[in-house]
JSON list of C-alpha atoms in Angstrom, two decimals:
[
{"chain": "A", "resi": 178, "resn": "UNK", "atom": "CA", "xyz": [25.98, 1.13, -51.31]},
{"chain": "A", "resi": 179, "resn": "UNK", "atom": "CA", "xyz": [28.88, -0.54, -53.33]},
{"chain": "A", "resi": 180, "resn": "UNK", "atom": "CA", "xyz": [28.47, -3.85, -54.13]},
{"chain": "A", "resi": 181, "resn": "UNK", "atom": "CA", "xyz": [31.17, -6.42, -52.86]},
{"chain": "A", "resi": 182, "resn": "UNK", "atom": "CA", "xyz": [32.44, -9.58, -54.57]},
{"chain": "A", "resi": 183, "resn": "UNK", "atom": "CA", "xyz": [35.26, -11.72, -55.38]},
{"chain": "A", "resi": 184, "resn": "UNK", "atom": "CA", "xyz": [36.98, -13.73, -57.54]},
{"chain": "A", "resi": 185, "resn": "UNK", "atom": "CA", "xyz": [37.75, -13.27, -61.35]},
{"chain": "A", "resi": 186, "resn": "UNK", "atom": "CA", "xyz": [35.25, -10.61, -61.66]},
{"chain": "A", "resi": 187, "resn": "UNK", "atom": "CA", "xyz": [36.06, -8.69, -59.14]},
{"chain": "A", "resi": 188, "resn": "UNK", "atom": "CA", "xyz": [39.85, -8.57, -60.22]},
{"chain": "A", "resi": 189, "resn": "UNK", "atom": "CA", "xyz": [39.30, -8.23, -63.80]},
{"chain": "A", "resi": 190, "resn": "UNK", "atom": "CA", "xyz": [36.87, -5.10, -62.77]},
{"chain": "A", "resi": 191, "resn": "UNK", "atom": "CA", "xyz": [39.59, -3.16, -60.74]},
{"chain": "A", "resi": 192, "resn": "UNK", "atom": "CA", "xyz": [42.06, -4.02, -63.28]},
{"chain": "A", "resi": 193, "resn": "UNK", "atom": "CA", "xyz": [40.08, -2.38, -65.85]},
{"chain": "A", "resi": 194, "resn": "UNK", "atom": "CA", "xyz": [39.23, 0.89, -63.51]},
{"chain": "A", "resi": 195, "resn": "UNK", "atom": "CA", "xyz": [43.29, 1.07, -62.93]},
{"chain": "A", "resi": 196, "resn": "UNK", "atom": "CA", "xyz": [43.37, 1.09, -66.66]},
{"chain": "A", "resi": 197, "resn": "UNK", "atom": "CA", "xyz": [41.16, 3.88, -67.07]},
{"chain": "A", "resi": 198, "resn": "UNK", "atom": "CA", "xyz": [42.69, 5.91, -64.39]},
{"chain": "A", "resi": 199, "resn": "UNK", "atom": "CA", "xyz": [46.23, 5.44, -66.18]},
{"chain": "A", "resi": 200, "resn": "UNK", "atom": "CA", "xyz": [44.44, 6.90, -69.27]},
{"chain": "A", "resi": 201, "resn": "UNK", "atom": "CA", "xyz": [43.27, 9.85, -67.39]},
{"chain": "A", "resi": 202, "resn": "UNK", "atom": "CA", "xyz": [46.35, 10.35, -65.86]},
{"chain": "A", "resi": 203, "resn": "UNK", "atom": "CA", "xyz": [48.01, 10.52, -69.30]},
{"chain": "A", "resi": 204, "resn": "UNK", "atom": "CA", "xyz": [46.04, 12.83, -70.54]},
{"chain": "A", "resi": 205, "resn": "UNK", "atom": "CA", "xyz": [46.55, 14.87, -67.51]},
{"chain": "A", "resi": 206, "resn": "UNK", "atom": "CA", "xyz": [50.38, 14.67, -68.24]},
{"chain": "A", "resi": 207, "resn": "UNK", "atom": "CA", "xyz": [49.74, 15.45, -72.06]},
{"chain": "A", "resi": 208, "resn": "UNK", "atom": "CA", "xyz": [48.01, 18.85, -71.29]},
{"chain": "A", "resi": 209, "resn": "UNK", "atom": "CA", "xyz": [46.59, 20.45, -74.31]},
{"chain": "A", "resi": 210, "resn": "UNK", "atom": "CA", "xyz": [48.29, 17.92, -76.87]},
{"chain": "A", "resi": 211, "resn": "UNK", "atom": "CA", "xyz": [46.07, 15.46, -75.65]},
{"chain": "A", "resi": 212, "resn": "UNK", "atom": "CA", "xyz": [42.51, 15.01, -78.00]},
{"chain": "A", "resi": 213, "resn": "UNK", "atom": "CA", "xyz": [39.62, 16.36, -76.03]},
{"chain": "A", "resi": 214, "resn": "UNK", "atom": "CA", "xyz": [37.31, 14.15, -74.42]},
{"chain": "A", "resi": 215, "resn": "UNK", "atom": "CA", "xyz": [34.07, 13.28, -73.69]},
{"chain": "A", "resi": 216, "resn": "UNK", "atom": "CA", "xyz": [32.76, 16.51, -75.97]},
{"chain": "A", "resi": 217, "resn": "UNK", "atom": "CA", "xyz": [33.91, 18.67, -73.21]},
{"chain": "A", "resi": 218, "resn": "UNK", "atom": "CA", "xyz": [34.32, 22.23, -74.47]},
{"chain": "A", "resi": 219, "resn": "UNK", "atom": "CA", "xyz": [37.03, 23.05, -77.10]},
{"chain": "A", "resi": 220, "resn": "UNK", "atom": "CA", "xyz": [40.60, 23.83, -75.19]},
{"chain": "A", "resi": 221, "resn": "UNK", "atom": "CA", "xyz": [39.55, 21.99, -72.28]},
{"chain": "A", "resi": 222, "resn": "UNK", "atom": "CA", "xyz": [42.19, 19.81, -70.27]},
{"chain": "A", "resi": 223, "resn": "UNK", "atom": "CA", "xyz": [41.83, 17.24, -67.61]},
{"chain": "A", "resi": 224, "resn": "UNK", "atom": "CA", "xyz": [43.96, 18.67, -64.39]},
{"chain": "A", "resi": 225, "resn": "UNK", "atom": "CA", "xyz": [43.31, 16.28, -61.67]},
{"chain": "A", "resi": 226, "resn": "UNK", "atom": "CA", "xyz": [41.66, 12.74, -60.24]},
{"chain": "A", "resi": 227, "resn": "UNK", "atom": "CA", "xyz": [40.44, 10.78, -57.33]},
{"chain": "A", "resi": 228, "resn": "UNK", "atom": "CA", "xyz": [39.99, 7.14, -57.26]},
{"chain": "A", "resi": 229, "resn": "UNK", "atom": "CA", "xyz": [37.41, 5.65, -54.77]},
{"chain": "A", "resi": 230, "resn": "UNK", "atom": "CA", "xyz": [36.20, 9.06, -53.51]},
{"chain": "A", "resi": 231, "resn": "UNK", "atom": "CA", "xyz": [33.93, 9.29, -50.87]},
{"chain": "A", "resi": 232, "resn": "UNK", "atom": "CA", "xyz": [30.51, 10.41, -53.30]},
{"chain": "A", "resi": 233, "resn": "UNK", "atom": "CA", "xyz": [27.55, 8.22, -54.81]},
{"chain": "A", "resi": 234, "resn": "UNK", "atom": "CA", "xyz": [29.74, 7.93, -57.92]},
{"chain": "A", "resi": 235, "resn": "UNK", "atom": "CA", "xyz": [32.72, 6.78, -56.35]},
{"chain": "A", "resi": 236, "resn": "UNK", "atom": "CA", "xyz": [34.99, 5.03, -59.12]},
{"chain": "A", "resi": 237, "resn": "UNK", "atom": "CA", "xyz": [36.79, 7.65, -60.68]},
{"chain": "A", "resi": 238, "resn": "UNK", "atom": "CA", "xyz": [36.17, 11.62, -60.45]},
{"chain": "A", "resi": 239, "resn": "UNK", "atom": "CA", "xyz": [37.97, 14.46, -62.83]},
{"chain": "A", "resi": 240, "resn": "UNK", "atom": "CA", "xyz": [38.82, 17.62, -62.71]},
{"chain": "A", "resi": 241, "resn": "UNK", "atom": "CA", "xyz": [39.01, 20.08, -65.86]},
{"chain": "A", "resi": 242, "resn": "UNK", "atom": "CA", "xyz": [40.38, 23.12, -66.38]},
{"chain": "A", "resi": 243, "resn": "UNK", "atom": "CA", "xyz": [37.24, 25.03, -66.87]},
{"chain": "A", "resi": 244, "resn": "UNK", "atom": "CA", "xyz": [36.21, 23.91, -62.95]},
{"chain": "A", "resi": 245, "resn": "UNK", "atom": "CA", "xyz": [34.24, 20.94, -64.81]},
{"chain": "A", "resi": 246, "resn": "UNK", "atom": "CA", "xyz": [33.64, 17.63, -62.78]},
{"chain": "A", "resi": 247, "resn": "UNK", "atom": "CA", "xyz": [33.25, 14.10, -64.69]},
{"chain": "A", "resi": 248, "resn": "UNK", "atom": "CA", "xyz": [32.28, 11.42, -62.27]},
{"chain": "A", "resi": 249, "resn": "UNK", "atom": "CA", "xyz": [33.03, 8.26, -63.86]},
{"chain": "A", "resi": 250, "resn": "UNK", "atom": "CA", "xyz": [31.63, 4.42, -63.14]},
{"chain": "A", "resi": 251, "resn": "UNK", "atom": "CA", "xyz": [34.02, 1.75, -65.35]},
{"chain": "A", "resi": 252, "resn": "UNK", "atom": "CA", "xyz": [32.54, -1.36, -65.78]},
{"chain": "A", "resi": 253, "resn": "UNK", "atom": "CA", "xyz": [34.04, -3.94, -67.70]},
{"chain": "A", "resi": 254, "resn": "UNK", "atom": "CA", "xyz": [31.32, -5.98, -68.98]},
{"chain": "A", "resi": 255, "resn": "UNK", "atom": "CA", "xyz": [27.60, -4.00, -69.00]},
{"chain": "A", "resi": 256, "resn": "UNK", "atom": "CA", "xyz": [23.99, -5.23, -70.04]},
{"chain": "A", "resi": 257, "resn": "UNK", "atom": "CA", "xyz": [21.08, -3.21, -70.45]},
{"chain": "A", "resi": 258, "resn": "UNK", "atom": "CA", "xyz": [18.88, -3.99, -67.90]},
{"chain": "A", "resi": 259, "resn": "UNK", "atom": "CA", "xyz": [16.20, -2.26, -65.15]},
{"chain": "A", "resi": 260, "resn": "UNK", "atom": "CA", "xyz": [16.45, -5.24, -62.79]},
{"chain": "A", "resi": 261, "resn": "UNK", "atom": "CA", "xyz": [17.41, -3.45, -59.60]},
{"chain": "A", "resi": 262, "resn": "UNK", "atom": "CA", "xyz": [20.09, -5.83, -59.10]},
{"chain": "A", "resi": 263, "resn": "UNK", "atom": "CA", "xyz": [21.91, -5.15, -62.40]},
{"chain": "A", "resi": 264, "resn": "UNK", "atom": "CA", "xyz": [24.94, -3.64, -62.95]},
{"chain": "A", "resi": 265, "resn": "UNK", "atom": "CA", "xyz": [23.25, -0.75, -65.30]},
{"chain": "A", "resi": 266, "resn": "UNK", "atom": "CA", "xyz": [20.82, -0.23, -62.68]},
{"chain": "A", "resi": 267, "resn": "UNK", "atom": "CA", "xyz": [23.08, 0.11, -59.96]},
{"chain": "A", "resi": 268, "resn": "UNK", "atom": "CA", "xyz": [25.40, 2.61, -62.23]},
{"chain": "A", "resi": 269, "resn": "UNK", "atom": "CA", "xyz": [22.58, 4.56, -63.12]},
{"chain": "A", "resi": 270, "resn": "UNK", "atom": "CA", "xyz": [21.41, 4.87, -59.07]},
{"chain": "A", "resi": 271, "resn": "UNK", "atom": "CA", "xyz": [24.94, 6.17, -58.45]},
{"chain": "A", "resi": 272, "resn": "UNK", "atom": "CA", "xyz": [24.46, 9.00, -61.31]},
{"chain": "A", "resi": 273, "resn": "UNK", "atom": "CA", "xyz": [21.14, 9.91, -59.82]},
{"chain": "A", "resi": 274, "resn": "UNK", "atom": "CA", "xyz": [22.29, 10.20, -56.10]},
{"chain": "A", "resi": 275, "resn": "UNK", "atom": "CA", "xyz": [25.38, 11.93, -57.40]},
{"chain": "A", "resi": 276, "resn": "UNK", "atom": "CA", "xyz": [22.85, 14.65, -59.59]},
{"chain": "A", "resi": 277, "resn": "UNK", "atom": "CA", "xyz": [20.66, 15.01, -56.27]},
{"chain": "A", "resi": 278, "resn": "UNK", "atom": "CA", "xyz": [23.53, 15.50, -54.07]},
{"chain": "A", "resi": 279, "resn": "UNK", "atom": "CA", "xyz": [25.17, 18.08, -56.28]},
{"chain": "A", "resi": 280, "resn": "UNK", "atom": "CA", "xyz": [21.68, 19.87, -57.22]},
{"chain": "A", "resi": 281, "resn": "UNK", "atom": "CA", "xyz": [20.89, 20.46, -53.25]},
{"chain": "A", "resi": 282, "resn": "UNK", "atom": "CA", "xyz": [24.24, 21.73, -52.33]},
{"chain": "A", "resi": 283, "resn": "UNK", "atom": "CA", "xyz": [25.37, 25.17, -51.95]},
{"chain": "A", "resi": 284, "resn": "UNK", "atom": "CA", "xyz": [28.74, 26.62, -52.98]},
{"chain": "A", "resi": 285, "resn": "UNK", "atom": "CA", "xyz": [31.14, 24.85, -50.44]},
{"chain": "A", "resi": 286, "resn": "UNK", "atom": "CA", "xyz": [34.91, 24.16, -49.80]},
{"chain": "A", "resi": 287, "resn": "UNK", "atom": "CA", "xyz": [35.28, 20.71, -52.04]},
{"chain": "A", "resi": 288, "resn": "UNK", "atom": "CA", "xyz": [34.68, 20.95, -56.02]},
{"chain": "A", "resi": 289, "resn": "UNK", "atom": "CA", "xyz": [31.36, 19.14, -55.89]},
{"chain": "A", "resi": 290, "resn": "UNK", "atom": "CA", "xyz": [29.71, 21.40, -53.37]},
{"chain": "A", "resi": 291, "resn": "UNK", "atom": "CA", "xyz": [27.48, 22.89, -56.51]},
{"chain": "A", "resi": 292, "resn": "UNK", "atom": "CA", "xyz": [24.66, 21.83, -58.67]},
{"chain": "A", "resi": 293, "resn": "UNK", "atom": "CA", "xyz": [26.00, 20.00, -62.58]},
{"chain": "A", "resi": 294, "resn": "UNK", "atom": "CA", "xyz": [26.02, 21.85, -65.41]},
{"chain": "A", "resi": 295, "resn": "UNK", "atom": "CA", "xyz": [25.67, 20.14, -68.73]},
{"chain": "A", "resi": 296, "resn": "UNK", "atom": "CA", "xyz": [28.40, 22.19, -70.34]},
{"chain": "A", "resi": 297, "resn": "UNK", "atom": "CA", "xyz": [31.28, 21.40, -68.26]},
{"chain": "A", "resi": 298, "resn": "UNK", "atom": "CA", "xyz": [30.52, 18.45, -66.16]},
{"chain": "A", "resi": 299, "resn": "UNK", "atom": "CA", "xyz": [29.63, 14.75, -67.16]},
{"chain": "A", "resi": 300, "resn": "UNK", "atom": "CA", "xyz": [27.90, 11.56, -65.50]},
{"chain": "A", "resi": 301, "resn": "UNK", "atom": "CA", "xyz": [30.65, 8.92, -67.29]},
{"chain": "A", "resi": 302, "resn": "UNK", "atom": "CA", "xyz": [30.05, 5.37, -68.27]},
{"chain": "A", "resi": 303, "resn": "UNK", "atom": "CA", "xyz": [33.17, 3.63, -69.31]},
{"chain": "A", "resi": 304, "resn": "UNK", "atom": "CA", "xyz": [32.60, 0.36, -70.00]},
{"chain": "A", "resi": 305, "resn": "UNK", "atom": "CA", "xyz": [35.09, -2.04, -72.75]},
{"chain": "A", "resi": 306, "resn": "UNK", "atom": "CA", "xyz": [33.95, -3.74, -76.73]},
{"chain": "A", "resi": 307, "resn": "UNK", "atom": "CA", "xyz": [32.74, -7.24, -74.48]},
{"chain": "A", "resi": 308, "resn": "UNK", "atom": "CA", "xyz": [29.70, -4.97, -73.40]},
{"chain": "A", "resi": 309, "resn": "UNK", "atom": "CA", "xyz": [26.41, -5.42, -75.06]},
{"chain": "A", "resi": 310, "resn": "UNK", "atom": "CA", "xyz": [25.39, -3.62, -78.26]},
{"chain": "A", "resi": 311, "resn": "UNK", "atom": "CA", "xyz": [22.40, -1.82, -76.85]},
{"chain": "A", "resi": 312, "resn": "UNK", "atom": "CA", "xyz": [25.06, -0.32, -74.54]},
{"chain": "A", "resi": 313, "resn": "UNK", "atom": "CA", "xyz": [28.19, 1.00, -76.81]},
{"chain": "A", "resi": 314, "resn": "UNK", "atom": "CA", "xyz": [25.86, 1.98, -79.75]},
{"chain": "A", "resi": 315, "resn": "UNK", "atom": "CA", "xyz": [22.14, 2.68, -79.18]},
{"chain": "A", "resi": 316, "resn": "UNK", "atom": "CA", "xyz": [22.23, 4.49, -75.96]},
{"chain": "A", "resi": 317, "resn": "UNK", "atom": "CA", "xyz": [25.12, 6.38, -76.86]},
{"chain": "A", "resi": 318, "resn": "UNK", "atom": "CA", "xyz": [22.95, 7.39, -79.70]},
{"chain": "A", "resi": 319, "resn": "UNK", "atom": "CA", "xyz": [20.20, 8.35, -78.04]},
{"chain": "A", "resi": 320, "resn": "UNK", "atom": "CA", "xyz": [22.07, 10.38, -75.41]},
{"chain": "A", "resi": 321, "resn": "UNK", "atom": "CA", "xyz": [23.94, 11.97, -78.46]},
{"chain": "A", "resi": 322, "resn": "UNK", "atom": "CA", "xyz": [20.24, 12.78, -79.90]},
{"chain": "A", "resi": 323, "resn": "UNK", "atom": "CA", "xyz": [19.02, 14.19, -76.92]},
{"chain": "A", "resi": 324, "resn": "UNK", "atom": "CA", "xyz": [22.03, 16.58, -75.91]},
{"chain": "A", "resi": 325, "resn": "UNK", "atom": "CA", "xyz": [21.89, 18.13, -79.82]},
{"chain": "A", "resi": 326, "resn": "UNK", "atom": "CA", "xyz": [17.73, 18.88, -79.71]},
{"chain": "A", "resi": 327, "resn": "UNK", "atom": "CA", "xyz": [17.45, 22.81, -79.47]},
{"chain": "A", "resi": 328, "resn": "UNK", "atom": "CA", "xyz": [17.17, 24.05, -75.71]},
{"chain": "A", "resi": 329, "resn": "UNK", "atom": "CA", "xyz": [14.31, 25.57, -76.36]},
{"chain": "A", "resi": 330, "resn": "UNK", "atom": "CA", "xyz": [12.76, 22.74, -78.06]},
{"chain": "A", "resi": 331, "resn": "UNK", "atom": "CA", "xyz": [14.26, 19.96, -76.18]},
{"chain": "A", "resi": 332, "resn": "UNK", "atom": "CA", "xyz": [12.04, 16.97, -74.85]},
{"chain": "A", "resi": 333, "resn": "UNK", "atom": "CA", "xyz": [11.98, 13.13, -73.93]},
{"chain": "A", "resi": 334, "resn": "UNK", "atom": "CA", "xyz": [11.14, 12.04, -77.49]},
{"chain": "A", "resi": 335, "resn": "UNK", "atom": "CA", "xyz": [14.00, 10.27, -79.68]},
{"chain": "A", "resi": 336, "resn": "UNK", "atom": "CA", "xyz": [13.89, 11.96, -83.22]},
{"chain": "A", "resi": 337, "resn": "UNK", "atom": "CA", "xyz": [14.79, 9.59, -86.32]},
{"chain": "A", "resi": 338, "resn": "UNK", "atom": "CA", "xyz": [15.31, 6.92, -83.75]},
{"chain": "A", "resi": 339, "resn": "UNK", "atom": "CA", "xyz": [14.96, 2.91, -84.07]},
{"chain": "A", "resi": 340, "resn": "UNK", "atom": "CA", "xyz": [13.23, 0.49, -81.94]},
{"chain": "A", "resi": 341, "resn": "UNK", "atom": "CA", "xyz": [16.01, -0.48, -80.37]},
{"chain": "A", "resi": 342, "resn": "UNK", "atom": "CA", "xyz": [16.96, 3.15, -79.32]},
{"chain": "A", "resi": 343, "resn": "UNK", "atom": "CA", "xyz": [13.71, 3.85, -78.06]},
{"chain": "A", "resi": 344, "resn": "UNK", "atom": "CA", "xyz": [14.08, 0.86, -75.77]},
{"chain": "A", "resi": 345, "resn": "UNK", "atom": "CA", "xyz": [17.46, 2.11, -74.89]},
{"chain": "A", "resi": 346, "resn": "UNK", "atom": "CA", "xyz": [15.71, 5.03, -73.85]},
{"chain": "A", "resi": 347, "resn": "UNK", "atom": "CA", "xyz": [12.97, 3.38, -71.80]},
{"chain": "A", "resi": 348, "resn": "UNK", "atom": "CA", "xyz": [15.21, 1.41, -69.83]},
{"chain": "A", "resi": 349, "resn": "UNK", "atom": "CA", "xyz": [17.27, 4.48, -68.88]},
{"chain": "A", "resi": 350, "resn": "UNK", "atom": "CA", "xyz": [14.23, 6.19, -68.20]},
{"chain": "A", "resi": 351, "resn": "UNK", "atom": "CA", "xyz": [12.92, 3.61, -65.43]},
{"chain": "A", "resi": 352, "resn": "UNK", "atom": "CA", "xyz": [16.17, 3.42, -64.06]},
{"chain": "A", "resi": 353, "resn": "UNK", "atom": "CA", "xyz": [16.13, 6.90, -63.67]},
{"chain": "A", "resi": 354, "resn": "UNK", "atom": "CA", "xyz": [12.38, 7.14, -61.85]},
{"chain": "A", "resi": 355, "resn": "UNK", "atom": "CA", "xyz": [13.56, 3.92, -59.91]},
{"chain": "A", "resi": 356, "resn": "UNK", "atom": "CA", "xyz": [16.61, 5.69, -58.42]},
{"chain": "A", "resi": 357, "resn": "UNK", "atom": "CA", "xyz": [14.83, 8.84, -58.08]},
{"chain": "A", "resi": 358, "resn": "UNK", "atom": "CA", "xyz": [11.90, 7.65, -56.09]},
{"chain": "A", "resi": 359, "resn": "UNK", "atom": "CA", "xyz": [14.07, 5.56, -53.85]},
{"chain": "A", "resi": 360, "resn": "UNK", "atom": "CA", "xyz": [16.41, 8.50, -52.91]},
{"chain": "A", "resi": 361, "resn": "UNK", "atom": "CA", "xyz": [13.82, 11.56, -52.89]},
{"chain": "A", "resi": 362, "resn": "UNK", "atom": "CA", "xyz": [10.30, 10.25, -53.39]},
{"chain": "A", "resi": 363, "resn": "UNK", "atom": "CA", "xyz": [8.19, 10.61, -56.30]},
{"chain": "A", "resi": 364, "resn": "UNK", "atom": "CA", "xyz": [9.52, 10.71, -59.78]},
{"chain": "A", "resi": 365, "resn": "UNK", "atom": "CA", "xyz": [11.75, 13.54, -61.65]},
{"chain": "A", "resi": 366, "resn": "UNK", "atom": "CA", "xyz": [9.89, 16.55, -63.79]},
{"chain": "A", "resi": 367, "resn": "UNK", "atom": "CA", "xyz": [10.99, 16.02, -67.64]},
{"chain": "A", "resi": 368, "resn": "UNK", "atom": "CA", "xyz": [13.09, 18.83, -67.40]},
{"chain": "A", "resi": 369, "resn": "UNK", "atom": "CA", "xyz": [15.07, 17.10, -64.49]},
{"chain": "A", "resi": 370, "resn": "UNK", "atom": "CA", "xyz": [15.26, 13.80, -66.51]},
{"chain": "A", "resi": 371, "resn": "UNK", "atom": "CA", "xyz": [16.70, 15.93, -69.38]},
{"chain": "A", "resi": 372, "resn": "UNK", "atom": "CA", "xyz": [19.41, 17.65, -67.46]},
{"chain": "A", "resi": 373, "resn": "UNK", "atom": "CA", "xyz": [20.43, 14.34, -66.11]},
{"chain": "A", "resi": 374, "resn": "UNK", "atom": "CA", "xyz": [20.68, 12.49, -69.15]},
{"chain": "A", "resi": 375, "resn": "UNK", "atom": "CA", "xyz": [22.09, 15.52, -70.96]},
{"chain": "A", "resi": 376, "resn": "UNK", "atom": "CA", "xyz": [24.95, 15.00, -68.66]},
{"chain": "A", "resi": 377, "resn": "UNK", "atom": "CA", "xyz": [25.26, 11.46, -69.35]},
{"chain": "A", "resi": 378, "resn": "UNK", "atom": "CA", "xyz": [27.93, 9.91, -72.05]},
{"chain": "A", "resi": 379, "resn": "UNK", "atom": "CA", "xyz": [29.21, 6.56, -72.28]},
{"chain": "A", "resi": 380, "resn": "UNK", "atom": "CA", "xyz": [32.60, 5.71, -73.60]},
{"chain": "A", "resi": 381, "resn": "UNK", "atom": "CA", "xyz": [34.40, 2.28, -74.25]},
{"chain": "A", "resi": 382, "resn": "UNK", "atom": "CA", "xyz": [37.34, 0.82, -74.50]},
{"chain": "A", "resi": 383, "resn": "UNK", "atom": "CA", "xyz": [37.89, 0.64, -78.36]},
{"chain": "A", "resi": 384, "resn": "UNK", "atom": "CA", "xyz": [37.60, 4.25, -78.66]},
{"chain": "A", "resi": 385, "resn": "UNK", "atom": "CA", "xyz": [39.98, 4.44, -75.78]},
{"chain": "A", "resi": 386, "resn": "UNK", "atom": "CA", "xyz": [42.41, 2.21, -77.19]},
{"chain": "A", "resi": 387, "resn": "UNK", "atom": "CA", "xyz": [41.92, 4.45, -80.69]},
{"chain": "A", "resi": 388, "resn": "UNK", "atom": "CA", "xyz": [43.96, 7.00, -78.41]},
{"chain": "A", "resi": 389, "resn": "UNK", "atom": "CA", "xyz": [46.83, 4.53, -77.93]},
{"chain": "A", "resi": 390, "resn": "UNK", "atom": "CA", "xyz": [46.49, 5.10, -74.40]},
{"chain": "A", "resi": 391, "resn": "UNK", "atom": "CA", "xyz": [45.37, 1.61, -73.20]}
]
């Protein structure tokens, strides 16, 4: 269930989500003239988006020219925490439920009625420069490390990482395991962990601003 609240924090979060949506809209209008975001295949363009969609990840869904889907959570400020009531754990919970929901569906009338793949699809956490260093630096490094491992030799260990990156991976794995247990019971296999984490990507406002869309 999506958390509700009020006051300046809620207003700021909604404003940030609107700014991200505007950035996506500009990318759609620019077509091939826009830079290729989120490590998508070369030549991929953004085609459509929905806000507050009726999906586990409900902030923003973006469709691409390759039939890919980007499920995005927009958090203006975020800390890396495995506490069940933390914003990070909440975001991970939505990603896990989205992954499971798509994995258990067969082809249907909706674009998300299929399993996700790590070539064309993304589970995207978009946040601002106000977030912690573990969110802005260490966690993206961890996810990049996992994605760059050869598929035949991919594992959950960080290669050439540091202690902060290992901490970021441990916290993320714990959040995934907790959410998976609540959703379907048990824990994901190593292959399921790797597939889910290889769909993950982080982007923060300073990177968006460097493209002059926010």
